[in-house]
JSON list of C-alpha atoms in Angstrom, two decimals:
[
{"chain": "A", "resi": 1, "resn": "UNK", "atom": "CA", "xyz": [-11.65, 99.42, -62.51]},
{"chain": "A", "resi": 2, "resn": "UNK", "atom": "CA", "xyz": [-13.27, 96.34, -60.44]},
{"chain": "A", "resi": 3, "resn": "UNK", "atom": "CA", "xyz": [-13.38, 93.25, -60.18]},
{"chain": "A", "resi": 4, "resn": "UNK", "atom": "CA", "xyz": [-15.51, 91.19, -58.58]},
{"chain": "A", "resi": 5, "resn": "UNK", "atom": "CA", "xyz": [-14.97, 87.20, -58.06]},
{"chain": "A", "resi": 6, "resn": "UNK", "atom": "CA", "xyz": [-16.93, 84.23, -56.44]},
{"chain": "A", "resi": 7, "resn": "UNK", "atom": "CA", "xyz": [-17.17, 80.91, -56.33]},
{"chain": "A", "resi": 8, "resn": "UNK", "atom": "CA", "xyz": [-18.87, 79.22, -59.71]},
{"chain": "A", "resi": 9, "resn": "UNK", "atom": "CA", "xyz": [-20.42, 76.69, -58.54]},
{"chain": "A", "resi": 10, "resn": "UNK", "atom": "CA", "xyz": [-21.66, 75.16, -54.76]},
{"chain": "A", "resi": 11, "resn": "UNK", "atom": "CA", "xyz": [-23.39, 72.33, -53.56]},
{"chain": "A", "resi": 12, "resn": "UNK", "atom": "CA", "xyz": [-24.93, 71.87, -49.87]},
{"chain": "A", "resi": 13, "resn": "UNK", "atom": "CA", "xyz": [-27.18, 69.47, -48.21]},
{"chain": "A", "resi": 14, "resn": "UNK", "atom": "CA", "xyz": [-30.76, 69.81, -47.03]},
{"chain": "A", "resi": 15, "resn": "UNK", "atom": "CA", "xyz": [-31.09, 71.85, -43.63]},
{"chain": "A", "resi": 16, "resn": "UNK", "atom": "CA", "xyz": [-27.45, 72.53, -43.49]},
{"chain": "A", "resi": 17, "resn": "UNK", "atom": "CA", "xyz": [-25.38, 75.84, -43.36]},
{"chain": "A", "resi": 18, "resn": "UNK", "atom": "CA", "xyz": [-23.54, 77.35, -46.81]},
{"chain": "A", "resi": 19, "resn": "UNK", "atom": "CA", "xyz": [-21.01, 80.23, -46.83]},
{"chain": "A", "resi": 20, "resn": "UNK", "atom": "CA", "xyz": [-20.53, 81.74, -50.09]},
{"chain": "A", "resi": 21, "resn": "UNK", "atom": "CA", "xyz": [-17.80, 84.19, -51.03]},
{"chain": "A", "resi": 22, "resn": "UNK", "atom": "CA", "xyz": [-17.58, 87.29, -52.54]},
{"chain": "A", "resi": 23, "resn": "UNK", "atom": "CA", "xyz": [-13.80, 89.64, -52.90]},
{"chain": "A", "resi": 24, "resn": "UNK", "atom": "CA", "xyz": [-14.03, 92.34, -54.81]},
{"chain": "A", "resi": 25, "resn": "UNK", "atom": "CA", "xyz": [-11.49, 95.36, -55.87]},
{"chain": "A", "resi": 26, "resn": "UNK", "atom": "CA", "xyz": [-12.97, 98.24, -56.98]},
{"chain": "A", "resi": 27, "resn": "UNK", "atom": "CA", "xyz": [-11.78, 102.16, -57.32]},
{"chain": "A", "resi": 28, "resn": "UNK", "atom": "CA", "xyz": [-14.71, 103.44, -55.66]},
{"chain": "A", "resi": 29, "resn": "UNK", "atom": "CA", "xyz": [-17.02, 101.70, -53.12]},
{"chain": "A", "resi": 30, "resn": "UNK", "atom": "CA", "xyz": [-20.31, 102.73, -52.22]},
{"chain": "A", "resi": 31, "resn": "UNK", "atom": "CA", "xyz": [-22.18, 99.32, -50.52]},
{"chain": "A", "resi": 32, "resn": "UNK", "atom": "CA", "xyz": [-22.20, 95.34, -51.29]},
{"chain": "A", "resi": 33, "resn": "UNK", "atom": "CA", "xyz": [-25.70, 93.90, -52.09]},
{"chain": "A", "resi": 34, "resn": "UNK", "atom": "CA", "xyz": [-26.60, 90.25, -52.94]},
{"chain": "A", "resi": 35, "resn": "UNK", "atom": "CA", "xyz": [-29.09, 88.80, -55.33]},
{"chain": "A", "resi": 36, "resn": "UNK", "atom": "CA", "xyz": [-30.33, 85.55, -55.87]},
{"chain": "A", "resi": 37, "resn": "UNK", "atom": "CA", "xyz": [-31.67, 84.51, -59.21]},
{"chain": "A", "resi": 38, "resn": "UNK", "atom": "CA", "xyz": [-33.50, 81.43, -59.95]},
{"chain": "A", "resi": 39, "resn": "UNK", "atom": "CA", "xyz": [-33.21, 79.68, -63.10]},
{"chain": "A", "resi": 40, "resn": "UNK", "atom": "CA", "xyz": [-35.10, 81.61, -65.73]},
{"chain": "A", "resi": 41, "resn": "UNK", "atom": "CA", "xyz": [-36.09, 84.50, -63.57]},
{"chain": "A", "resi": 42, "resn": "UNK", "atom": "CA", "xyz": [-34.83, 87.66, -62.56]},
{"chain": "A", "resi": 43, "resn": "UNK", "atom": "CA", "xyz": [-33.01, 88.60, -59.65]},
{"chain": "A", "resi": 44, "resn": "UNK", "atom": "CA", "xyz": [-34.32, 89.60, -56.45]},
{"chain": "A", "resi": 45, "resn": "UNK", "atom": "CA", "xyz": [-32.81, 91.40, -53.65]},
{"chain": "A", "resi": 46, "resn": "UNK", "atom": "CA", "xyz": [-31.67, 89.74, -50.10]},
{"chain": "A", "resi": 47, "resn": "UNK", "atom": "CA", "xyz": [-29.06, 91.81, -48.59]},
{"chain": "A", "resi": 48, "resn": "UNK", "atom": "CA", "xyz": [-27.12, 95.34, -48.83]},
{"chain": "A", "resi": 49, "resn": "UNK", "atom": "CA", "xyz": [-23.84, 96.07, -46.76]},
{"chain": "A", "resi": 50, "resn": "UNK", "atom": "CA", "xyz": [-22.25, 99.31, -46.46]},
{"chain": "A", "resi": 51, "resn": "UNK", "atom": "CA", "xyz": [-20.36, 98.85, -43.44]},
{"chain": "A", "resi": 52, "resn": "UNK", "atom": "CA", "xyz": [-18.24, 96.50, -41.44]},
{"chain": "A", "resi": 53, "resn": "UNK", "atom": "CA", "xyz": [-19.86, 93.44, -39.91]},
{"chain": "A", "resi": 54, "resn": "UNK", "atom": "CA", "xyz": [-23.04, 90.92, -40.29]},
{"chain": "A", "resi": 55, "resn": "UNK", "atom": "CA", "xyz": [-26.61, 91.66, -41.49]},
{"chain": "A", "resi": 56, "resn": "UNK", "atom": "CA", "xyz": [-29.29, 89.86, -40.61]},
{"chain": "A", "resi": 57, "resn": "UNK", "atom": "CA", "xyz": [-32.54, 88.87, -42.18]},
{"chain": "A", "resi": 58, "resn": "UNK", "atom": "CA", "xyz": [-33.93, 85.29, -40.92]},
{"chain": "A", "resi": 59, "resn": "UNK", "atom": "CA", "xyz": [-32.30, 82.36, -42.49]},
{"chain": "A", "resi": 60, "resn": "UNK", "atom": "CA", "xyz": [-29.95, 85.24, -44.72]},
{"chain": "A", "resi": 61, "resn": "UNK", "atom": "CA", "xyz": [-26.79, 86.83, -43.57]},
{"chain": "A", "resi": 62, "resn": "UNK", "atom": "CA", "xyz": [-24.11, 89.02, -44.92]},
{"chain": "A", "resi": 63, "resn": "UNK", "atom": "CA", "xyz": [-20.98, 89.94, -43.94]},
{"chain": "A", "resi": 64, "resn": "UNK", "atom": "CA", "xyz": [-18.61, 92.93, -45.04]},
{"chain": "A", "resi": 65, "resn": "UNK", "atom": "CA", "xyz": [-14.87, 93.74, -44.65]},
{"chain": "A", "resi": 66, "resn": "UNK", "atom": "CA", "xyz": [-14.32, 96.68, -46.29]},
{"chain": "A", "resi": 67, "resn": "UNK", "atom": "CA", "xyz": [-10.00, 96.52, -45.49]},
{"chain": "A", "resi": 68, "resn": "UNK", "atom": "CA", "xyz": [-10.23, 93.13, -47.00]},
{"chain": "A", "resi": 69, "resn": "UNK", "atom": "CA", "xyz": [-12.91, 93.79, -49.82]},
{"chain": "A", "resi": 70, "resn": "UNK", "atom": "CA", "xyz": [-14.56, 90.90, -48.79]},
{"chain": "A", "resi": 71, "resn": "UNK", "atom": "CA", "xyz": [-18.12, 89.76, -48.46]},
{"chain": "A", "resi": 72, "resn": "UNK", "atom": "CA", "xyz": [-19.69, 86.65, -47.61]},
{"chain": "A", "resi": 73, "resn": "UNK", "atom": "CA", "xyz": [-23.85, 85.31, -48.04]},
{"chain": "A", "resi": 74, "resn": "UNK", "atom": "CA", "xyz": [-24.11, 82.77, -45.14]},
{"chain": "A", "resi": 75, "resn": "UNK", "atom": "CA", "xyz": [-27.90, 81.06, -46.11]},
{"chain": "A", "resi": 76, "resn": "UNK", "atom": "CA", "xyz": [-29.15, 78.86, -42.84]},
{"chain": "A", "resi": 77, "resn": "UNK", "atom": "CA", "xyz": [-31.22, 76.39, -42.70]},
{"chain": "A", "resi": 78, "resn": "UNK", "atom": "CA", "xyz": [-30.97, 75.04, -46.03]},
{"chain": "A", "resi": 79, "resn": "UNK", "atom": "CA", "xyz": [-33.82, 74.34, -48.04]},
{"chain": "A", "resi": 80, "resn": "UNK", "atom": "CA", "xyz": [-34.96, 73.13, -51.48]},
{"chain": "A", "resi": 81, "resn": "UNK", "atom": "CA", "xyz": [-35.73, 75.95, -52.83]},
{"chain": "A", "resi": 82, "resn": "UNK", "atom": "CA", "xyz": [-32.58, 77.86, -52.26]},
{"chain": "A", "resi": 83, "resn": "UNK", "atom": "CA", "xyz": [-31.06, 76.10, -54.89]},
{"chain": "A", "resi": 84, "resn": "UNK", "atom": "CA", "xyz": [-30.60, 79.15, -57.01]},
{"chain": "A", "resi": 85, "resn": "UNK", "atom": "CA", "xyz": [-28.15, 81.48, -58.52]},
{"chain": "A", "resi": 86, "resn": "UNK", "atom": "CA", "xyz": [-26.21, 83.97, -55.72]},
{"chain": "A", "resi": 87, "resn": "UNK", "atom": "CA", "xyz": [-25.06, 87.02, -57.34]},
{"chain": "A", "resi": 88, "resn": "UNK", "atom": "CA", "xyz": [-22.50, 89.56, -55.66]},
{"chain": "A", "resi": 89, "resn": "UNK", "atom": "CA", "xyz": [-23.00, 93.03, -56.86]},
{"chain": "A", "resi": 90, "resn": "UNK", "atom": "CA", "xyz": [-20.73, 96.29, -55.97]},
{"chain": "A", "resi": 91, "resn": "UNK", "atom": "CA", "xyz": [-21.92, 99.65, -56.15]},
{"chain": "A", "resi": 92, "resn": "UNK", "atom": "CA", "xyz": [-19.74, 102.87, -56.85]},
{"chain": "A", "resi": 93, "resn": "UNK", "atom": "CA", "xyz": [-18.96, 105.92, -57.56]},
{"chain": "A", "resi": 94, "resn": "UNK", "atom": "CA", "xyz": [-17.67, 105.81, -61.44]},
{"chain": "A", "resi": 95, "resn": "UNK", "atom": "CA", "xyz": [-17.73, 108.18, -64.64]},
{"chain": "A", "resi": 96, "resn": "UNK", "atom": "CA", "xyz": [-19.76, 111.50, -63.81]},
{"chain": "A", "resi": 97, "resn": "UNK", "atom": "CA", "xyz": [-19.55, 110.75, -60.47]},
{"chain": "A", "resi": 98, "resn": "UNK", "atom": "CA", "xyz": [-23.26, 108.25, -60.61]},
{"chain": "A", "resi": 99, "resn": "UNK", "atom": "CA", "xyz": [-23.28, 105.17, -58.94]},
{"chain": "A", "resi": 100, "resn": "UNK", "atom": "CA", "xyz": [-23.44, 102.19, -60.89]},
{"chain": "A", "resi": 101, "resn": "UNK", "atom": "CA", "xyz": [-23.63, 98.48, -60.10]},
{"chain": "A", "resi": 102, "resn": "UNK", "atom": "CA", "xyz": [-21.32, 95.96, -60.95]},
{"chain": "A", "resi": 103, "resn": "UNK", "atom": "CA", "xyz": [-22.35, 92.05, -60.67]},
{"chain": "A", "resi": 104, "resn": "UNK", "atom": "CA", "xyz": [-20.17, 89.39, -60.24]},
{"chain": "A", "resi": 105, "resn": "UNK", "atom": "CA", "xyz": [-20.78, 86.01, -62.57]},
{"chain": "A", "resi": 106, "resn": "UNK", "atom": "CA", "xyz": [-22.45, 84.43, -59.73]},
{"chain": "A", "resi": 107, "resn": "UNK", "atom": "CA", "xyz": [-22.38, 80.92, -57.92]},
{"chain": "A", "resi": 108, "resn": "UNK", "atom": "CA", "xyz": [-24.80, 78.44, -58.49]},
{"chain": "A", "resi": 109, "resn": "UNK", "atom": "CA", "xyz": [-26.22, 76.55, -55.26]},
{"chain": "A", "resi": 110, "resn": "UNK", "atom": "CA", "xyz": [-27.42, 72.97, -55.53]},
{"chain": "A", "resi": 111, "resn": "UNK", "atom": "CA", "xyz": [-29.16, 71.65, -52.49]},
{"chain": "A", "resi": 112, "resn": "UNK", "atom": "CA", "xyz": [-29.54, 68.18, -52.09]},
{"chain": "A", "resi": 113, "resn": "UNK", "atom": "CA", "xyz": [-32.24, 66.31, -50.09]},
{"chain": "B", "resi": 1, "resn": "UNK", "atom": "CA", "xyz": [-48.02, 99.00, -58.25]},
{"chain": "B", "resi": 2, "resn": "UNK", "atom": "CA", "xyz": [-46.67, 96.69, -61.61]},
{"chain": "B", "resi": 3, "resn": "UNK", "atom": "CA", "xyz": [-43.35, 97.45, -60.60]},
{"chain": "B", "resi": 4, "resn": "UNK", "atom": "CA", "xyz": [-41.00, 97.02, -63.73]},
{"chain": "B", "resi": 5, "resn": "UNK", "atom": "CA", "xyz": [-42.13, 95.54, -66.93]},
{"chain": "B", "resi": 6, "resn": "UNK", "atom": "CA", "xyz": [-40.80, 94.58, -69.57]},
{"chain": "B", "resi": 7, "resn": "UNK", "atom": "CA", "xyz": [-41.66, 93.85, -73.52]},
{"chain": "B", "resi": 8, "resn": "UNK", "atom": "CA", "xyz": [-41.45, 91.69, -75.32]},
{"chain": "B", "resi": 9, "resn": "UNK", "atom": "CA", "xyz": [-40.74, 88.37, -73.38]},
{"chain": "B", "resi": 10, "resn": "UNK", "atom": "CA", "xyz": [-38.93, 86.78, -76.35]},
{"chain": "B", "resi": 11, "resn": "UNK", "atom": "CA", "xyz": [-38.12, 88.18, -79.69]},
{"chain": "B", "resi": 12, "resn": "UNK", "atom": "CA", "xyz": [-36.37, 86.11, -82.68]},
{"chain": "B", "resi": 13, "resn": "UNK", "atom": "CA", "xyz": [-34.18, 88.53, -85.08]},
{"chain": "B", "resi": 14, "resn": "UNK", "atom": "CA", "xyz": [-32.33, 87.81, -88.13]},
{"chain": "B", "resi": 15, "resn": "UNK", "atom": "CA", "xyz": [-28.42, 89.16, -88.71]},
{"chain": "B", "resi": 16, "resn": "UNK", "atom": "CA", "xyz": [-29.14, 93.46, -89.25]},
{"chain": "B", "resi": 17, "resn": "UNK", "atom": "CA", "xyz": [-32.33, 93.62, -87.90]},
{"chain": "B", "resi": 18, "resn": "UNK", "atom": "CA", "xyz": [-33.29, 96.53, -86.05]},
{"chain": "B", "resi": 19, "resn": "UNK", "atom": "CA", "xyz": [-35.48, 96.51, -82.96]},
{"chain": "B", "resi": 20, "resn": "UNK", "atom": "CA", "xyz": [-36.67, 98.20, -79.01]},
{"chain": "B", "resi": 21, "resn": "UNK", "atom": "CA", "xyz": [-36.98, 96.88, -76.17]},
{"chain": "B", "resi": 22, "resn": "UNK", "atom": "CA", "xyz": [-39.10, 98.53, -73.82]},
{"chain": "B", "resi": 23, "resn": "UNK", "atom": "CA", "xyz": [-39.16, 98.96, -70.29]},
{"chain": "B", "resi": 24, "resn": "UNK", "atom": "CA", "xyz": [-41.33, 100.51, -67.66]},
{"chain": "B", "resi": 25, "resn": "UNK", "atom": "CA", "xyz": [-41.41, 101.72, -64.18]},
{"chain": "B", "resi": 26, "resn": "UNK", "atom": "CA", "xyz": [-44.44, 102.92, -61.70]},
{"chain": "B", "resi": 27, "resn": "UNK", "atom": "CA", "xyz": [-41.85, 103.35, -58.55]},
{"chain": "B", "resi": 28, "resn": "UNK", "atom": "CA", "xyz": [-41.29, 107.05, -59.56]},
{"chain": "B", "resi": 29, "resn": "UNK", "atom": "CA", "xyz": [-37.49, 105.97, -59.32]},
{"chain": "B", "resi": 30, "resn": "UNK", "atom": "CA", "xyz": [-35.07, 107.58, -60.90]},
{"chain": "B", "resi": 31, "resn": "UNK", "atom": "CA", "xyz": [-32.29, 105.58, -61.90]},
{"chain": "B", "resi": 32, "resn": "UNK", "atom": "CA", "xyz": [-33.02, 102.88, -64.41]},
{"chain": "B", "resi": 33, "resn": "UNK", "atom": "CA", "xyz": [-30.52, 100.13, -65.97]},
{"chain": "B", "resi": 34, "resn": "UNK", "atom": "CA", "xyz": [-30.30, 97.73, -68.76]},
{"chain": "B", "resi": 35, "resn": "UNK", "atom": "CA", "xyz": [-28.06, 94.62, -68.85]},
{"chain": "B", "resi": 36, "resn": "UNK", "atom": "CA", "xyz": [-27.61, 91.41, -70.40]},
{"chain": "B", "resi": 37, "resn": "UNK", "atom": "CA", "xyz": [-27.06, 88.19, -69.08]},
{"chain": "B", "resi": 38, "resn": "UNK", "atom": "CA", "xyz": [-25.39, 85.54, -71.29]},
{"chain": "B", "resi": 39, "resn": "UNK", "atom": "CA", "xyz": [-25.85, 81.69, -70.35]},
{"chain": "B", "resi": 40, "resn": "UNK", "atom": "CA", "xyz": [-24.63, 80.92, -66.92]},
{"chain": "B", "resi": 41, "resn": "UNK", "atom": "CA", "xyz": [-23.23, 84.62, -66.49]},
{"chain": "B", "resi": 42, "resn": "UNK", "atom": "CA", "xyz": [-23.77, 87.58, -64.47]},
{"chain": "B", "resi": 43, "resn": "UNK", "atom": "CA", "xyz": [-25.10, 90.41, -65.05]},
{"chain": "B", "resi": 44, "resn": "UNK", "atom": "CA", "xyz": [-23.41, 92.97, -67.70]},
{"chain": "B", "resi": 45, "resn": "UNK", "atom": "CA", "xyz": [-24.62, 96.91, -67.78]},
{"chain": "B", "resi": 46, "resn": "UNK", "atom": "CA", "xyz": [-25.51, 98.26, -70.96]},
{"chain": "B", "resi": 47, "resn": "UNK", "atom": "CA", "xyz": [-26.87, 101.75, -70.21]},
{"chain": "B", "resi": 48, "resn": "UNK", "atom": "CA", "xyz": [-28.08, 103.60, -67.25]},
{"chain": "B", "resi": 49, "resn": "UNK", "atom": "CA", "xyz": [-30.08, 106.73, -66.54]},
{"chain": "B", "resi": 50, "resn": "UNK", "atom": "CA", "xyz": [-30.13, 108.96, -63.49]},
{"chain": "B", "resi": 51, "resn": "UNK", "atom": "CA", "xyz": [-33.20, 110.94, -64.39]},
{"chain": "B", "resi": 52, "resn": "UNK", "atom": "CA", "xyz": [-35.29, 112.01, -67.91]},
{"chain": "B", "resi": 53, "resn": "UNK", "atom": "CA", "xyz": [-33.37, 113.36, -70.10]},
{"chain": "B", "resi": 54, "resn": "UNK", "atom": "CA", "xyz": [-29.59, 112.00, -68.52]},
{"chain": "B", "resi": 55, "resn": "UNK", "atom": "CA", "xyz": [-27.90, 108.56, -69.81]},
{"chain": "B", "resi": 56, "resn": "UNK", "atom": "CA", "xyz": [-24.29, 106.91, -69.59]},
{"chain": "B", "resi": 57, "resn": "UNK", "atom": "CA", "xyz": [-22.62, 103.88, -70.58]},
{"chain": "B", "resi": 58, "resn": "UNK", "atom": "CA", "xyz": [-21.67, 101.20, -69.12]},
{"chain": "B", "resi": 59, "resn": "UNK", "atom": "CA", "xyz": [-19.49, 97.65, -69.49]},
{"chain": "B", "resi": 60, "resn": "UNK", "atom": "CA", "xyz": [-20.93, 96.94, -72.90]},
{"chain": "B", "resi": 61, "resn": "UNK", "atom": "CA", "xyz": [-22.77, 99.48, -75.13]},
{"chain": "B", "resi": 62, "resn": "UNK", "atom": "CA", "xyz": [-21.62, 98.60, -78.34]},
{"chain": "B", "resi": 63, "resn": "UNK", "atom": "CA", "xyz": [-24.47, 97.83, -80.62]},
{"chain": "B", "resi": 64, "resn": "UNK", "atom": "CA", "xyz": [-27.73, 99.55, -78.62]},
{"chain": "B", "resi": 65, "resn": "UNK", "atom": "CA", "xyz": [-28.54, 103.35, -77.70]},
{"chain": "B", "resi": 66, "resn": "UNK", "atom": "CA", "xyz": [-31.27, 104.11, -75.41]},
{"chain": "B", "resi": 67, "resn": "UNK", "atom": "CA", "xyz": [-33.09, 107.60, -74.41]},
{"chain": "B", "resi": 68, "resn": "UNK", "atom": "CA", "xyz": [-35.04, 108.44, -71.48]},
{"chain": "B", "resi": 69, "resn": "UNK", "atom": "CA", "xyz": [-37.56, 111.09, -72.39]},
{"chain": "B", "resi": 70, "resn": "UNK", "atom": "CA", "xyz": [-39.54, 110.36, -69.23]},
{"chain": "B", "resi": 71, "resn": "UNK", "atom": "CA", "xyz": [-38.95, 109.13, -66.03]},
{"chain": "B", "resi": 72, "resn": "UNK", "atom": "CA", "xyz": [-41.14, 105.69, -66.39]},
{"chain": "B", "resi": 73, "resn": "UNK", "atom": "CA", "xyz": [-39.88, 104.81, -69.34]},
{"chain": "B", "resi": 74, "resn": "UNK", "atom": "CA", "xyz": [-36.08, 103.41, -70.59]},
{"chain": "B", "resi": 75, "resn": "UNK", "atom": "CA", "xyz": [-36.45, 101.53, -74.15]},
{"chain": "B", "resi": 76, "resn": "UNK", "atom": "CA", "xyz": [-33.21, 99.57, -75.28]},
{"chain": "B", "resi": 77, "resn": "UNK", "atom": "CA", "xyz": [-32.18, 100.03, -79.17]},
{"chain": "B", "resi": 78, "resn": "UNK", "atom": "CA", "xyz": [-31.16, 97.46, -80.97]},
{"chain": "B", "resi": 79, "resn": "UNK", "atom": "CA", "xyz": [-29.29, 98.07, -84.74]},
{"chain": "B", "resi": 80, "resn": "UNK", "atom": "CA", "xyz": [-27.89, 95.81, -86.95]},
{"chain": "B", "resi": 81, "resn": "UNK", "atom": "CA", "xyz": [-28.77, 92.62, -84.48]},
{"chain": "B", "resi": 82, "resn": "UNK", "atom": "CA", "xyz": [-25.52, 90.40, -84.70]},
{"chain": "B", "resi": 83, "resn": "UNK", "atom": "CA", "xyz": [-25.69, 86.81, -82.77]},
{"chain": "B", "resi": 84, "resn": "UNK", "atom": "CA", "xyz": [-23.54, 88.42, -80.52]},
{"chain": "B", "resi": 85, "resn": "UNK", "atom": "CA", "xyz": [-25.99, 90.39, -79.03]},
{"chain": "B", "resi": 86, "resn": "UNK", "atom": "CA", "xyz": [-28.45, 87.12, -77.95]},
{"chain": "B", "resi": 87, "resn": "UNK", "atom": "CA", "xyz": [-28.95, 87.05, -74.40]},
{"chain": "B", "resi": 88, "resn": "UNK", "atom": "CA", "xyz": [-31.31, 87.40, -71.57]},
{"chain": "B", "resi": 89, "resn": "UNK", "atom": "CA", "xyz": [-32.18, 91.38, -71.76]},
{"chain": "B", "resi": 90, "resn": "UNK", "atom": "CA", "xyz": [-33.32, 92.84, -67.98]},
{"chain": "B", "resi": 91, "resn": "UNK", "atom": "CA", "xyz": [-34.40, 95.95, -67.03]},
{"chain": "B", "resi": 92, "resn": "UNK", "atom": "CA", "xyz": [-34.39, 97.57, -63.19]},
{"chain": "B", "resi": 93, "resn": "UNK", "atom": "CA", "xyz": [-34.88, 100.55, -61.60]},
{"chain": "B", "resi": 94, "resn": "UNK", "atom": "CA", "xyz": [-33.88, 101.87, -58.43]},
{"chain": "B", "resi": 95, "resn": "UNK", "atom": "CA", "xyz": [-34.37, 105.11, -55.85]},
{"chain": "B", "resi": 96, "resn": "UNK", "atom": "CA", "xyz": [-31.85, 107.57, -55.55]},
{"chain": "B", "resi": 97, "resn": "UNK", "atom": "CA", "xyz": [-32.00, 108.64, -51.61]},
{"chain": "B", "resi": 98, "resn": "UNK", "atom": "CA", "xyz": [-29.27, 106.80, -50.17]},
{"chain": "B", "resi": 99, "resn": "UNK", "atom": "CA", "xyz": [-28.41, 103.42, -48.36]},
{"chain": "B", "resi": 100, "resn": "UNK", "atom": "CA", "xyz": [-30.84, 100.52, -49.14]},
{"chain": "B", "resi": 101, "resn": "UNK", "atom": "CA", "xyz": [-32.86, 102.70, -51.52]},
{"chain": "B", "resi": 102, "resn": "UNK", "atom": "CA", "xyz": [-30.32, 101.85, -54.27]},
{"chain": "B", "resi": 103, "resn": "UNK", "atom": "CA", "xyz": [-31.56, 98.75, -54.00]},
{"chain": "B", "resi": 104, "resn": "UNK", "atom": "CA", "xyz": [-32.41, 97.55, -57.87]},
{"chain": "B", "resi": 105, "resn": "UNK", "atom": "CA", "xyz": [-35.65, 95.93, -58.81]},
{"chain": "B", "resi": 106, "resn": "UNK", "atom": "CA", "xyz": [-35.64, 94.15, -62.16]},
{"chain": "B", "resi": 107, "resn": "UNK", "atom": "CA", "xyz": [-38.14, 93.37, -64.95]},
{"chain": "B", "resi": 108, "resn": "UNK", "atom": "CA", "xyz": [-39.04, 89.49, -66.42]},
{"chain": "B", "resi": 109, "resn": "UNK", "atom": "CA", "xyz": [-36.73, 90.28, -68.96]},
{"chain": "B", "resi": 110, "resn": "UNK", "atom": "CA", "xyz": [-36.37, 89.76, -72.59]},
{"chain": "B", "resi": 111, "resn": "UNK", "atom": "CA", "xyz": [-34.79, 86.60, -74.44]},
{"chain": "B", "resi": 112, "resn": "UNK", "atom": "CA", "xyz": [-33.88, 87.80, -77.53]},
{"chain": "B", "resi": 113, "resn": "UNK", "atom": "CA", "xyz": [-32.25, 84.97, -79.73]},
{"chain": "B", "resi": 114, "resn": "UNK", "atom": "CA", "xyz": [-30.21, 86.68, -82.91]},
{"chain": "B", "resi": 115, "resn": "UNK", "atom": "CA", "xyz": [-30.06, 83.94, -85.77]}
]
């Protein structure tokens, strides 16, 4: 099976740092990715992990442990309009051997001026 | 390129109606997905498809059936509608070659409200 759990809710303040959470168990692992999703919208890709260690993409990083099943979404720079919805998705290997990918529920980022 | 699309953006039902969803792709991927996203929730899988012709279940597929007869196109059943089943409806697609190509791009989606 998997699960997959992060924080519900965060808030953060205008041009600071946030580190959001992600553990996950899961019988078959094939890569981390995480979304964000603003309200009423769909989500949109920021970041994909398959092995150990940080990825980097501007303001956007994400870690992986793959001993600990652990991710985090470190967002820099903190601006309005990253208040948003951060989902946590795993990818694997499940029934007839396809890969599928399973979300977490999400944590909602409020930024504050 | 439109990407995915999706139709219709919202759709009322009463209790036992029947309807599709539809949902396109011009990526030439092959995998496609539907889920559902209740209020303040993540995202649950419905169905997937790894080419024309190939579909599997996921978390939740009680109440819909899908087909994929081509590989642009992965409509969503809907029988009996119960207001269980109203939610935020999206649609993605994604490439099949590895790494960062599984990366999932996802319709508007659908707000279908069962009353």
């Amino acid at each position: 099976g998997q699960n997959i759990d992060q924080p519900t809710e965060m808030t953060a303040t205008e041009g600071a740092i946030v580190q959001i959470n992600c553990t996950y168990q899961t019988s078959g692992f094939n890569g981390l990715f995480w979304y964000q999703q603003h309200a009423g919208e769909a989500p949109t890709f920021l970041s994909y992990n398959v092995l150990d260690g940080l990825e980097e993409k501007g303001r956007f990083s994400s870690f992986l442990s793959r001993s600990k099943g652990y991710s985090y979404l470190l967002l820099k720079e903190l601006q309005m309009k990253d208040s948003a919805s951060y989902l946590c998705a795993v990818r694997g290997m499940f029934s007839g051997g396809y890969n599928k990918l399973i979300f977490g529920a999400g944590t909602r980022l409020a930024v504050h001026p | 390129n439109a990407g995915v699309t999706q139709t219709p953006k919202f759709r009322i039902l009463k209790i036992g109606q029947s309807m599709t969803l539809q949902c396109a792709q011009d990526m030439n991927h092959n995998y496609m997905y539907w889920y559902r996203q209740d209020p303040g929730m993540g995202l649950k899988l419905i169905y997937y498809s790894v080419g024309a012709g190939i579909t599997d279940k996921g978390e939740v597929p009680n109440g819909y059936n899908v087909s994929r007869s081509t590989t642009e196109d992965f409509p969503l059943r809907l029988e009996l509608a119960a207001p269980s089943q109203t939610s935020v409806y999206f649609c993605a697609s994604s490439g099949s070659g590895g790494g960062e190509t599984y990366e999932q791009y996802f319709g508007p989606g659908t707000r279908l409200t069962v009353t």
